[in-house]
mmCIF file of C-alpha atoms and ligand atoms in Angstrom:
data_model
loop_
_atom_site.group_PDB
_atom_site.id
_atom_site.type_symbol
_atom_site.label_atom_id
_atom_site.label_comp_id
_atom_site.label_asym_id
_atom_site.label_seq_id
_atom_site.Cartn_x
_atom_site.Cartn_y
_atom_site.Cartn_z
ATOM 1 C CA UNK A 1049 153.778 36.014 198.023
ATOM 2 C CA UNK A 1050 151.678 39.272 197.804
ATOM 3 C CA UNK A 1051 149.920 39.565 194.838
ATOM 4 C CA UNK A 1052 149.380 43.241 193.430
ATOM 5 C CA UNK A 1053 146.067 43.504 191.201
ATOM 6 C CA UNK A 1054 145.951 46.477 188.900
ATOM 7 C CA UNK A 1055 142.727 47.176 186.757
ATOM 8 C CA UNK A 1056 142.897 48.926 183.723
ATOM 9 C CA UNK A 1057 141.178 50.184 181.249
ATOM 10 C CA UNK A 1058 142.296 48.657 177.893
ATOM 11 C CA UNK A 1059 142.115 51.474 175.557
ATOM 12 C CA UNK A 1060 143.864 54.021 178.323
ATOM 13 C CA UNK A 1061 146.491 52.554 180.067
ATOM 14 C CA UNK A 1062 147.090 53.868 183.373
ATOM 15 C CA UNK A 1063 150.288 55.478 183.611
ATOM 16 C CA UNK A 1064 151.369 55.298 186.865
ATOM 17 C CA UNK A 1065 150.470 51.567 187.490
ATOM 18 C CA UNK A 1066 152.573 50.497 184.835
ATOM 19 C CA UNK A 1067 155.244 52.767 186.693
ATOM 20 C CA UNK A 1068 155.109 50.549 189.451
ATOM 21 C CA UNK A 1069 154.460 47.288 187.446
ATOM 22 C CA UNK A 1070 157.671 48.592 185.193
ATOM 23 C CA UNK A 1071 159.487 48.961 188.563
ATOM 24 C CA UNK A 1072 158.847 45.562 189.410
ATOM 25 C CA UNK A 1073 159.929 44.064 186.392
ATOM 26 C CA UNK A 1074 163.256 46.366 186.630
ATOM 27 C CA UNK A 1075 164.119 44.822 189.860
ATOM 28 C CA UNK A 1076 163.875 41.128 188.767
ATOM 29 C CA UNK A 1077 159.868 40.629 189.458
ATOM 30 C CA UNK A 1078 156.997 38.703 187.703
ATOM 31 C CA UNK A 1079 154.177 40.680 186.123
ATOM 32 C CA UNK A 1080 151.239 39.154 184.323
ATOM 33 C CA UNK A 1081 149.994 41.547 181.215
ATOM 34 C CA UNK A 1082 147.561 41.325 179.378
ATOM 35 C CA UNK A 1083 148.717 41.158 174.800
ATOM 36 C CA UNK A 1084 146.204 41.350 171.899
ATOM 37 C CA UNK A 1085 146.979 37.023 172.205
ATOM 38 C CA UNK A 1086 146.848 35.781 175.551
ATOM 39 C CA UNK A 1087 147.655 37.486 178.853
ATOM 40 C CA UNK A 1088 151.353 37.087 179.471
ATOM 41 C CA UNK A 1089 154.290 36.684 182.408
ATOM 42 C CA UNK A 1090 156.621 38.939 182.521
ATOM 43 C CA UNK A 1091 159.838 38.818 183.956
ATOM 44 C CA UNK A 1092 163.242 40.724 182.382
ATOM 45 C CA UNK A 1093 164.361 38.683 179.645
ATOM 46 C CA UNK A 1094 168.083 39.205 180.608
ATOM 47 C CA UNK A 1095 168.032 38.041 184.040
ATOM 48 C CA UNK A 1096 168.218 34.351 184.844
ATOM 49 C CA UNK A 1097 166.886 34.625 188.407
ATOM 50 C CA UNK A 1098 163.921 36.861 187.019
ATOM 51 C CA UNK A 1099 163.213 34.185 184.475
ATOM 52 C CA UNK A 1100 163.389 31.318 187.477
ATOM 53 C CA UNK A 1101 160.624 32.861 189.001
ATOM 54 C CA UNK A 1102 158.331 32.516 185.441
ATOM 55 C CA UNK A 1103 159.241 28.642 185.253
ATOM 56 C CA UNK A 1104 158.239 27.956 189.492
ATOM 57 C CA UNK A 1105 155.128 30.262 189.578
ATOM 58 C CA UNK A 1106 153.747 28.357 185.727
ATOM 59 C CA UNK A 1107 155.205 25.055 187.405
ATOM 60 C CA UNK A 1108 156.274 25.450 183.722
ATOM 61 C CA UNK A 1109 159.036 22.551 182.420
ATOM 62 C CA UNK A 1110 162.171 24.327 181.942
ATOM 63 C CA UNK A 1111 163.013 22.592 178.510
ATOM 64 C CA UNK A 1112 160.212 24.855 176.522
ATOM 65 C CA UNK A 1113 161.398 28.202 175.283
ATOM 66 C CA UNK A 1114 159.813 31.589 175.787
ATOM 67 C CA UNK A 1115 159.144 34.261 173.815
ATOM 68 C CA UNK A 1116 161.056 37.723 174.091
ATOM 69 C CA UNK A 1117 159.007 40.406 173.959
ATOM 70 C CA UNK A 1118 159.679 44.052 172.517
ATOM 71 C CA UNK A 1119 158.086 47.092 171.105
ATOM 72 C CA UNK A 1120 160.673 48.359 168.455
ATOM 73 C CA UNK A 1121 161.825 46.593 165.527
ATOM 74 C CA UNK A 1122 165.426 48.150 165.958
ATOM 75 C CA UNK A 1123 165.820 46.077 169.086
ATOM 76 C CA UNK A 1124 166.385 42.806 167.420
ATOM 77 C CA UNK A 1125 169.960 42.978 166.705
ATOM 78 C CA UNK A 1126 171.009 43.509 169.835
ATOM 79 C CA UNK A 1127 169.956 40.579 170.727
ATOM 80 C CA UNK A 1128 170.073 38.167 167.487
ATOM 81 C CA UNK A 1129 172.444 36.869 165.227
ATOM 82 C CA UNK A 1130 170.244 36.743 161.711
ATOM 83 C CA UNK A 1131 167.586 38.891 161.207
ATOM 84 C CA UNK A 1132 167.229 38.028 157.448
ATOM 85 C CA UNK A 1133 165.490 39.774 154.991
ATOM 86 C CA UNK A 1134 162.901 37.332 154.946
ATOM 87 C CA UNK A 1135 162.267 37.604 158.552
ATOM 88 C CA UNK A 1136 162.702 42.100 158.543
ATOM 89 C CA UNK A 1137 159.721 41.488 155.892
ATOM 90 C CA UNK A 1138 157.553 39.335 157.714
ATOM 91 C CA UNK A 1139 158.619 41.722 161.068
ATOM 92 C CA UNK A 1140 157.229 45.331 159.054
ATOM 93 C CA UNK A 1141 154.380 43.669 157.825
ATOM 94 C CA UNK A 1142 152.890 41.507 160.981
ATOM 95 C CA UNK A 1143 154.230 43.631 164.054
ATOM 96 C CA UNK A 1144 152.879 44.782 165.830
ATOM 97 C CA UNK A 1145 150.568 41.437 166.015
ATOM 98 C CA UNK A 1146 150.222 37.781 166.999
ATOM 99 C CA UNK A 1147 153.374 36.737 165.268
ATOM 100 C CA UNK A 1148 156.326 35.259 167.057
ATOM 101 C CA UNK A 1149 159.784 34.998 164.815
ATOM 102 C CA UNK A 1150 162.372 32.694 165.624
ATOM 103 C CA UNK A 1151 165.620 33.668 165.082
ATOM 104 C CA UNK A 1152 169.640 33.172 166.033
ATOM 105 C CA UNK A 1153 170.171 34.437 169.438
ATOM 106 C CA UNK A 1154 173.281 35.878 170.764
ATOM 107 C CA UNK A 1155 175.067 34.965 174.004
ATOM 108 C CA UNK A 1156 173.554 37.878 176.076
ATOM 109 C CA UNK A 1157 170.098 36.105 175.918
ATOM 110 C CA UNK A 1158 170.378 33.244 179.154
ATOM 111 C CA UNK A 1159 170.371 29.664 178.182
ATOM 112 C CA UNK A 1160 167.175 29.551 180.159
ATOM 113 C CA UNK A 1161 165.288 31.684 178.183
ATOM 114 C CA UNK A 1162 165.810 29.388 175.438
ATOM 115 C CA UNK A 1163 165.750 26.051 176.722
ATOM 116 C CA UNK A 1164 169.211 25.689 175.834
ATOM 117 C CA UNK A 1165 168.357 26.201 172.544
ATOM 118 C CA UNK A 1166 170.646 28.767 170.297
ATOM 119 C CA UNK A 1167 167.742 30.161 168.933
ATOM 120 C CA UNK A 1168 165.186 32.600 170.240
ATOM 121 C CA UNK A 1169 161.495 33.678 169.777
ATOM 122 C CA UNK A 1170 160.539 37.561 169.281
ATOM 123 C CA UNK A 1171 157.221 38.981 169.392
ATOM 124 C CA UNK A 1172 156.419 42.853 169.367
ATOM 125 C CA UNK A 1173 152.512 42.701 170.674
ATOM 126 C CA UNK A 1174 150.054 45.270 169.278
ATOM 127 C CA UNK A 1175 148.182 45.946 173.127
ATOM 128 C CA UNK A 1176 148.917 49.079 174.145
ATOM 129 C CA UNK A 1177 148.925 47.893 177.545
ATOM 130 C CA UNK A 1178 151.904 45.656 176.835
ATOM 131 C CA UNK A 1179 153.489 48.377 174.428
ATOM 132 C CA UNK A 1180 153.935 51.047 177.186
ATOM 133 C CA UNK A 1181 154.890 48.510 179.828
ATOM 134 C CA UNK A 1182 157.335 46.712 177.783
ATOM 135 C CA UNK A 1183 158.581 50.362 176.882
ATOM 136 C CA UNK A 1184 158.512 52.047 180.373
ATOM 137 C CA UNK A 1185 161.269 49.004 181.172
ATOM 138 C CA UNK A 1186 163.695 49.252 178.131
ATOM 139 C CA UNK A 1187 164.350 45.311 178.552
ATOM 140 C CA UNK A 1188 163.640 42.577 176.666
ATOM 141 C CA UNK A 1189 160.311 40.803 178.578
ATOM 142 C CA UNK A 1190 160.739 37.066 178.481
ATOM 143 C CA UNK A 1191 156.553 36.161 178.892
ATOM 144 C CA UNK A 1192 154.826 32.425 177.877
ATOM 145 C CA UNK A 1193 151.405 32.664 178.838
ATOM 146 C CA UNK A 1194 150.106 33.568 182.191
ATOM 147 C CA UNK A 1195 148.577 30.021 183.235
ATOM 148 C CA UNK A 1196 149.628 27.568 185.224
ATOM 149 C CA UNK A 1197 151.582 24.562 183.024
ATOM 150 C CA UNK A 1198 148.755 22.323 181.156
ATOM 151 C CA UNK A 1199 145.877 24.795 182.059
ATOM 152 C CA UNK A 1200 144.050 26.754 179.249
ATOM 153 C CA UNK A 1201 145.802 30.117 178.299
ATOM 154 C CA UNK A 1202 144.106 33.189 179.924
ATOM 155 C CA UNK A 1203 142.664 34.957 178.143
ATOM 156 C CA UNK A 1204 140.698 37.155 180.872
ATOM 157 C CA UNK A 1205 142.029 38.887 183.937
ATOM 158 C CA UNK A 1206 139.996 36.715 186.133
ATOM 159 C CA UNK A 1207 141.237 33.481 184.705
ATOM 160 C CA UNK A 1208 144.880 35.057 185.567
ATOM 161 C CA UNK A 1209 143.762 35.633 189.309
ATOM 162 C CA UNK A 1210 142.962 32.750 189.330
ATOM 163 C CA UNK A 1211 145.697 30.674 188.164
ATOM 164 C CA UNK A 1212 148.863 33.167 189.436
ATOM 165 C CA UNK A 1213 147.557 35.261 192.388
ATOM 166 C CA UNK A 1214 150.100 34.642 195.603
ATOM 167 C CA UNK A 1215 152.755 33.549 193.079
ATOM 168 C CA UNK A 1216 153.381 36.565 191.096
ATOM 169 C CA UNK A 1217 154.688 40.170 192.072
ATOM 170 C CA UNK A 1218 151.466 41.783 190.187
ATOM 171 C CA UNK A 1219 148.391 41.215 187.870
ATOM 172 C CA UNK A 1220 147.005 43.865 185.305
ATOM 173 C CA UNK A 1221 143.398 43.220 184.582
ATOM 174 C CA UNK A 1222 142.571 44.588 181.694
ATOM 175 C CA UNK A 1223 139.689 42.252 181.037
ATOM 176 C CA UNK A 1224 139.402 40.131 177.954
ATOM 177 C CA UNK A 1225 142.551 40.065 175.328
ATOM 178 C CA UNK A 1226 140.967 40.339 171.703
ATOM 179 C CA UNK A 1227 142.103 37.781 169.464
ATOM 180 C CA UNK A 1228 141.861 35.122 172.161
ATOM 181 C CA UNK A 1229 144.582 32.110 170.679
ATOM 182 C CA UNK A 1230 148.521 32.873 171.013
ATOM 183 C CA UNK A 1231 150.338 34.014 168.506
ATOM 184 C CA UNK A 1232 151.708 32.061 165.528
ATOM 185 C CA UNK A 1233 155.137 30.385 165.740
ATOM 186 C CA UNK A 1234 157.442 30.891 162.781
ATOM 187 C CA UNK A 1235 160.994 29.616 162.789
ATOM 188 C CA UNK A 1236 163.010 31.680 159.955
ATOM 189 C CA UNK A 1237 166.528 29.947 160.873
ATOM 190 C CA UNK A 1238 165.807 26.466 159.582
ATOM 191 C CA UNK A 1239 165.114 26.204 156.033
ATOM 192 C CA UNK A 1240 162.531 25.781 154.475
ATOM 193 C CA UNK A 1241 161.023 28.056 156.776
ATOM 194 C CA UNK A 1242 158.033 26.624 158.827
ATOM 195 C CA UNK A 1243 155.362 27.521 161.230
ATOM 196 C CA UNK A 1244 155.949 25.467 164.796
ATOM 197 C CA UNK A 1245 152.478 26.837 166.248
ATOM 198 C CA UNK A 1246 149.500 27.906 163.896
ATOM 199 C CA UNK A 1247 147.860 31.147 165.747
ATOM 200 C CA UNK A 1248 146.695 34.848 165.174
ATOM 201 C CA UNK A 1249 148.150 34.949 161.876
ATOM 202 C CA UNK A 1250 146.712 32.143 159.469
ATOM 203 C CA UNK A 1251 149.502 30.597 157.968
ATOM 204 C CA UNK A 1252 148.127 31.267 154.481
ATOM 205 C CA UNK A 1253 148.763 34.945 155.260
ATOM 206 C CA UNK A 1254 152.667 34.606 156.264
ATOM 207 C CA UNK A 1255 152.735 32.082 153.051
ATOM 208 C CA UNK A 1256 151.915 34.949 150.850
ATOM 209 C CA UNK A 1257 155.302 36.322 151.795
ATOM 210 C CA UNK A 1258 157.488 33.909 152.011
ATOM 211 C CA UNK A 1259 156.456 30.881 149.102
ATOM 212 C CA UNK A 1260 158.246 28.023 150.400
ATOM 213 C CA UNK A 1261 156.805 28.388 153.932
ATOM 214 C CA UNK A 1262 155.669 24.697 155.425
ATOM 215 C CA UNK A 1263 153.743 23.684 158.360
ATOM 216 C CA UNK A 1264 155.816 22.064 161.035
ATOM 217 C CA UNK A 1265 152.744 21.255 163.490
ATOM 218 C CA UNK A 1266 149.838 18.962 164.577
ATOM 219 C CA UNK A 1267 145.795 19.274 163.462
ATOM 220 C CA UNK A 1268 144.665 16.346 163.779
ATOM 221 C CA UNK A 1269 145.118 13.287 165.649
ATOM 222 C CA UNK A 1270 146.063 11.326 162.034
ATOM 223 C CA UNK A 1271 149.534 12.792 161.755
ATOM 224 C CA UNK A 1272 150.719 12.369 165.225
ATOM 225 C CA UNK A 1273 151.654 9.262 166.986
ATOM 226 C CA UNK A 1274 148.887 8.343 168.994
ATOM 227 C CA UNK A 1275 151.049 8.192 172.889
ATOM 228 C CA UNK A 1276 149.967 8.143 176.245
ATOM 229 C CA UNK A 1277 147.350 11.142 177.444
ATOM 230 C CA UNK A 1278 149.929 13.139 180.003
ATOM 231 C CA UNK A 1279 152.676 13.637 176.973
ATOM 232 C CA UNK A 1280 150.171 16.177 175.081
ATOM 233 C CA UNK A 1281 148.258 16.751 178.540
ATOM 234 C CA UNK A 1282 148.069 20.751 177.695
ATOM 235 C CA UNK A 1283 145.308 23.498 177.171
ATOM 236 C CA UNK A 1284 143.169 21.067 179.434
ATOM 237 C CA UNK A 1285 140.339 21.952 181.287
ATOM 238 C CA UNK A 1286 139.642 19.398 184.968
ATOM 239 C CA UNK A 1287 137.510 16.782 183.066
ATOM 240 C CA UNK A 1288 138.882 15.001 180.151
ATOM 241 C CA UNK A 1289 137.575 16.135 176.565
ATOM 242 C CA UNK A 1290 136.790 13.599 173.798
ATOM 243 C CA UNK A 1291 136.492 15.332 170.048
ATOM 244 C CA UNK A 1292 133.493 14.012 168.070
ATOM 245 C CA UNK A 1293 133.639 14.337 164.068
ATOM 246 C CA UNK A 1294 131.295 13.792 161.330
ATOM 247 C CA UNK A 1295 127.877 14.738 160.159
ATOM 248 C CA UNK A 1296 126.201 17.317 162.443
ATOM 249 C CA UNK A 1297 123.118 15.037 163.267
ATOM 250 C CA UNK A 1298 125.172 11.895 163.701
ATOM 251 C CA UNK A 1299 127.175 14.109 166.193
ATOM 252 C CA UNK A 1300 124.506 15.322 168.053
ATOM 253 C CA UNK A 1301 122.664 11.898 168.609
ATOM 254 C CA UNK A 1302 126.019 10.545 169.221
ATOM 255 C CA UNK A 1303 126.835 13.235 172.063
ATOM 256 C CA UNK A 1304 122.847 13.211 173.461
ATOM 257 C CA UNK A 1305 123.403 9.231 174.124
ATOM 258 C CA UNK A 1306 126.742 9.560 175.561
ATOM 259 C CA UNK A 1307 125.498 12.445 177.787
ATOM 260 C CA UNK A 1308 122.162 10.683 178.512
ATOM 261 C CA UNK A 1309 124.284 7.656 180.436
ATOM 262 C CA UNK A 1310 126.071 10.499 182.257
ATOM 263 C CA UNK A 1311 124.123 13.518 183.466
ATOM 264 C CA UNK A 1312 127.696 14.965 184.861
ATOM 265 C CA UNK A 1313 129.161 15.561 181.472
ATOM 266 C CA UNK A 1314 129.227 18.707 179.225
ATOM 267 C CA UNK A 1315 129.128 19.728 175.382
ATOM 268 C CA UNK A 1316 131.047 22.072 173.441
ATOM 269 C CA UNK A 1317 129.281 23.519 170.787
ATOM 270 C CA UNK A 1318 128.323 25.668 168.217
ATOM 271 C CA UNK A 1319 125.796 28.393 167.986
ATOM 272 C CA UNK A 1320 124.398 26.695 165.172
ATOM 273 C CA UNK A 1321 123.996 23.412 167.324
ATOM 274 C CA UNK A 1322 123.196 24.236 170.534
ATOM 275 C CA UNK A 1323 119.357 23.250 170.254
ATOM 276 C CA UNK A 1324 120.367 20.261 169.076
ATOM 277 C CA UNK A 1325 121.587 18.770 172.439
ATOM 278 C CA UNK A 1326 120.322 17.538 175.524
ATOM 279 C CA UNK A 1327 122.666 18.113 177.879
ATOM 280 C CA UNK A 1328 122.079 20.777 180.743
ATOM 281 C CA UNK A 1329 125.640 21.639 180.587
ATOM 282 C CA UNK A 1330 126.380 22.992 177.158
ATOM 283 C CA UNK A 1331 128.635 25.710 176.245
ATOM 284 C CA UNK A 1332 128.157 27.788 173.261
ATOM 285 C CA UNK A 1333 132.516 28.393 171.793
ATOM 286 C CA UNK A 1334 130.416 30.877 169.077
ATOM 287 C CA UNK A 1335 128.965 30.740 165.301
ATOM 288 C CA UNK A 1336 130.874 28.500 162.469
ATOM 289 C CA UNK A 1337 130.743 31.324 160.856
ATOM 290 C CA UNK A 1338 133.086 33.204 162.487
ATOM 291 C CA UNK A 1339 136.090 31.480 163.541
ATOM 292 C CA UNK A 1340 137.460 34.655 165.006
ATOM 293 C CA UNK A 1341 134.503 34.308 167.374
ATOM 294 C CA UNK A 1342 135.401 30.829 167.808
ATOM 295 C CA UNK A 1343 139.513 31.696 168.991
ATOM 296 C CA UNK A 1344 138.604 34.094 171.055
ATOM 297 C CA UNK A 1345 136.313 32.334 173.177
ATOM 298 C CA UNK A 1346 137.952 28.602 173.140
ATOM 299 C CA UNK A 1347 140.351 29.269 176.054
ATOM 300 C CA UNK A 1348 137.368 30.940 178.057
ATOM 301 C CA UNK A 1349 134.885 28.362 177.049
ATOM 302 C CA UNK A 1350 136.857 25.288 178.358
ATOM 303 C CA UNK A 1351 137.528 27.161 181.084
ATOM 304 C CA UNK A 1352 133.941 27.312 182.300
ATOM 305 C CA UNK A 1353 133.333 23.429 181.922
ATOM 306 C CA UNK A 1354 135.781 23.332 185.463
ATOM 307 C CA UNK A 1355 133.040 25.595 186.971
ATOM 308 C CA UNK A 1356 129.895 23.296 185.935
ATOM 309 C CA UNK A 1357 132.052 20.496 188.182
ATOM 310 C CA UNK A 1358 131.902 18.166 184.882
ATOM 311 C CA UNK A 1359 133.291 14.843 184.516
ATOM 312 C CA UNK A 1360 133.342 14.668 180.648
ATOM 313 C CA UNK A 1361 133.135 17.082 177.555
ATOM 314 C CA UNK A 1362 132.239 15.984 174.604
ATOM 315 C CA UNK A 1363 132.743 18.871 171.539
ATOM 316 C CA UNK A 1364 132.330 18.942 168.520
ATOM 317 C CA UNK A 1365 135.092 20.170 165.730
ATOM 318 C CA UNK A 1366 135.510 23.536 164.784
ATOM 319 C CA UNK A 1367 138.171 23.876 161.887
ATOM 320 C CA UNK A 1368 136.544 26.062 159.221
ATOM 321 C CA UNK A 1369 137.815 29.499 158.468
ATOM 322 C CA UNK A 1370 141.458 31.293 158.415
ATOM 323 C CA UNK A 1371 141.294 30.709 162.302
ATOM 324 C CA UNK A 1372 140.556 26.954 162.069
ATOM 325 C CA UNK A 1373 144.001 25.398 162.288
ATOM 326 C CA UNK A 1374 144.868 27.001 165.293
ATOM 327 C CA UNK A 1375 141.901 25.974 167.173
ATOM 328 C CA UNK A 1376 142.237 22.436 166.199
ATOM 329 C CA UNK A 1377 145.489 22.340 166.981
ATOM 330 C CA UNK A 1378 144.721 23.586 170.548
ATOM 331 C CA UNK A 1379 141.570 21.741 170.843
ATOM 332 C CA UNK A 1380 143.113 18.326 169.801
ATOM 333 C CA UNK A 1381 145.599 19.046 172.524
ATOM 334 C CA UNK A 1382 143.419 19.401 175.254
ATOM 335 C CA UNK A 1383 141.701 17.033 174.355
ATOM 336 C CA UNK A 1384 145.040 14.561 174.083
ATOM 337 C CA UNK A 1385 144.052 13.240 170.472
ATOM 338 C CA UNK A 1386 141.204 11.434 171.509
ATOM 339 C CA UNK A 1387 138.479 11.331 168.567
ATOM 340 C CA UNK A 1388 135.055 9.695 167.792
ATOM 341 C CA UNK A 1389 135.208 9.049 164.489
ATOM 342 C CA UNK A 1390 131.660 8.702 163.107
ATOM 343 C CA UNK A 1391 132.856 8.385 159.706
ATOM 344 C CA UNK A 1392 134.414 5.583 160.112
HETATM 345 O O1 TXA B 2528 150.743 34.969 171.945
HETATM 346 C C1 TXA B 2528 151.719 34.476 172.500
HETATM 347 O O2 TXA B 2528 152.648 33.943 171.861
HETATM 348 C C2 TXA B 2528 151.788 34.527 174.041
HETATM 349 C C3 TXA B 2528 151.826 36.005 174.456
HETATM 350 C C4 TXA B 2528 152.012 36.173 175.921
HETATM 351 O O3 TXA B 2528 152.826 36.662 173.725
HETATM 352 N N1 TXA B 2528 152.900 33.795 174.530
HETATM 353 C C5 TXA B 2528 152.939 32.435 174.492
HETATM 354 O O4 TXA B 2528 154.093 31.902 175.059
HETATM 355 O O5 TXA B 2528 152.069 31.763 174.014
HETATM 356 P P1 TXA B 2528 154.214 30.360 175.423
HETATM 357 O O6 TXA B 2528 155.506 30.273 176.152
HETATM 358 O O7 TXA B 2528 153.019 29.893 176.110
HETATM 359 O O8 TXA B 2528 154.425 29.669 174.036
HETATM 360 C C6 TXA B 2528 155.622 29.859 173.315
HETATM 361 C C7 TXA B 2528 155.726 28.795 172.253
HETATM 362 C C8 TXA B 2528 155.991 27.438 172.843
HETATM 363 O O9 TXA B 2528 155.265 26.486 172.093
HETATM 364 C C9 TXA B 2528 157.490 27.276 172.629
HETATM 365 O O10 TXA B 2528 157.850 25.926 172.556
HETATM 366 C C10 TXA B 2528 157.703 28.022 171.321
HETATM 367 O O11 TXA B 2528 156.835 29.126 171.393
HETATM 368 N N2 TXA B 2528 159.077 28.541 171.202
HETATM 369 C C11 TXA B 2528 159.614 29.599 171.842
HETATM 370 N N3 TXA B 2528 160.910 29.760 171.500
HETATM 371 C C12 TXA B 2528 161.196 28.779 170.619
HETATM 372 C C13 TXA B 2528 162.388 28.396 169.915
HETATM 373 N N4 TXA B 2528 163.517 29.055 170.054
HETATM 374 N N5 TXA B 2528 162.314 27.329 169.096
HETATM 375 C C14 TXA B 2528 161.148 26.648 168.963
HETATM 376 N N6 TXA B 2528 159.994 26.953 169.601
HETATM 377 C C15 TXA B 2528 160.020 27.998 170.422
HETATM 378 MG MG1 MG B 2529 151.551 28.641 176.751
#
């Protein structure tokens, strides 16, 4: 399939582009965007054969949901059943943003969308990009993001060229998205209300809203059952990753061995570390200070270890600050739950 490429400038979108990309997604096309999360992959949320296309071209498994996307807060009744109170609240004070709300869905949304499911994910993204695309079409835009199934999100217009190009109608490269980890997963239909996926919101943020809000997902490798690497095979760079915890010098001489009996491995790391370690093929996610830094970098940052043609990562943990649930969650993931445990 041809592949259109589109630069753009992320603080001016270019009209007429989106015209064309808005044209595309009109007449039942697939067009990767880039959202203040993760790049996304559009197709019109209303059409099953539009959303057929997003499932082939991810090699995505049709039983996992996507996420509708709109710009105006009006818009969610035509489409679902219960827009609570709760959930209007959470909608005025977090959208535009990295929040995704689940709601009740009503028949017009396709089964496929949904997984079956009779619920449905809505997220009204902040990127301007998105905003006027999304507009310029008047549809509902069905969009997981724009990586191929159990590859690292994109979170750069080159890591969607290289992942989609020949199986999507067009690309817009807008270059890197800002917050860097997907938005945050809240299901406001069962009770008590819970966060599925911890993301650009920190969960302690949403909690200060609504009280009895729980956590309905996976950090660590201690509260899920421990099953067989391609189940949670997901966010996963070429070479396997193995998660070393405990004190940072007991880390470091842990990793420098383990790296020492195999000069094609790599290390994930922190600013703060990076001196400390041997290997030639280290890559710096940011400072522990800053685990905004951190998100926005992870997806890129594993993504590079497939360049340096590694065998093995080794990283370290990074789960301090409002961002550090979510990039545990996604770190444990690609790295399928496997953990040296030096405090053990
Ligand atoms: O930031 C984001 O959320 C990005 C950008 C493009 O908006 N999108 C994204 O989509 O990450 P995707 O498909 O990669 O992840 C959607 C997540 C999946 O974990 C899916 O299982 C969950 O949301 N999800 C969607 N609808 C759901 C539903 N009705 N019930 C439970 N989980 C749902
Ligand atoms: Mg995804």
């Amino acid at each position: 399939m041809e592949t259109k490429i589109l630069k753009m400038d992320p603080g001016n979108p270019d009209i007429e582009s989106l015209q064309i990309c808005a044209e595309i997604l009109k007449t039942g096309g697939t067009v990767a965007f880039p959202t203040e999360t993760v790049y996304g992959l559009g197709a019109n949320g209303l059409d099953v054969s539009a959303v057929k296309k997003i499932f082939e071209a991810k090699g995505r498994p049709g039983d996992n949901p996507l996420i509708l996307h709109l710009t105006n807060i009006n818009d969610i009744e035509k489409y679902s059943l219960s827009f609570s109170n709760e959930a209007r609240l959470l909608a005025k004070i977090f959208w535009p943003g990295s929040l995704s709300i689940i709601l009740k869905k009503k028949d017009i949304i396709p089964d496929l969308v949904t997984g079956g499911l009779n619920t449905v994910a809505f997220r009204i993204p902040s990127n301007p990009i998105a905003r006027k695309l999304i507009s310029l079409t008047g549809l509902p835009i069905a969009a997981p993001s724009a990586n191929l199934s159990g590859k690292p999100s994109t979170t750069d217009g080159k890591h969607v060229i290289e992942d989609l190009f020949g199986k999507v109608d067009a690309i817009i490269d807008a270059g890197k998205c800002e917050v860097g980890l997907e938005s945050t997963v809240v299901d406001m239909v069962s009770y008590p209300p819970a966060v599925l996926r911890p993301g650009g919101i920190p969960f302690e943020k949403i909690r200060m809203i609504i009280p009895e809000l729980i956590k309905d997902y996976h950090i660590s490798e201690t509260d899920t059952p421990r099953s067989p690497g391609m189940k949670y095979r997901h966010y996963s760079p070429e070479a396997p990753i193995i998660l070393v915890k405990g004190r940072d010098e007991k880390v470091a001489d842990k990793i420098n061995k383990l790296t020492e009996q195999e000069p094609k491995s790599g290390v994930l790391c922190s600013f703060e570390t990076i001196d400390q370690y041997t290997s030639l093929n280290k890559i710096c996610i940011g400072s522990r200070n800053d685990s905004d830094e951190i998100a926005a970098n992870i997806f890129d940052s594993l993504r590079m270890f497939d360049k340096l043609d590694v065998k093995i990562i080794y990283s370290e943990f990074f789960g301090g600050g409002q961002m550090g649930d979510a990039i545990m969650n996604r770190l444990f993931k690609a790295a399928s739950y496997e953990v040296i445990d030096l405090d053990l």
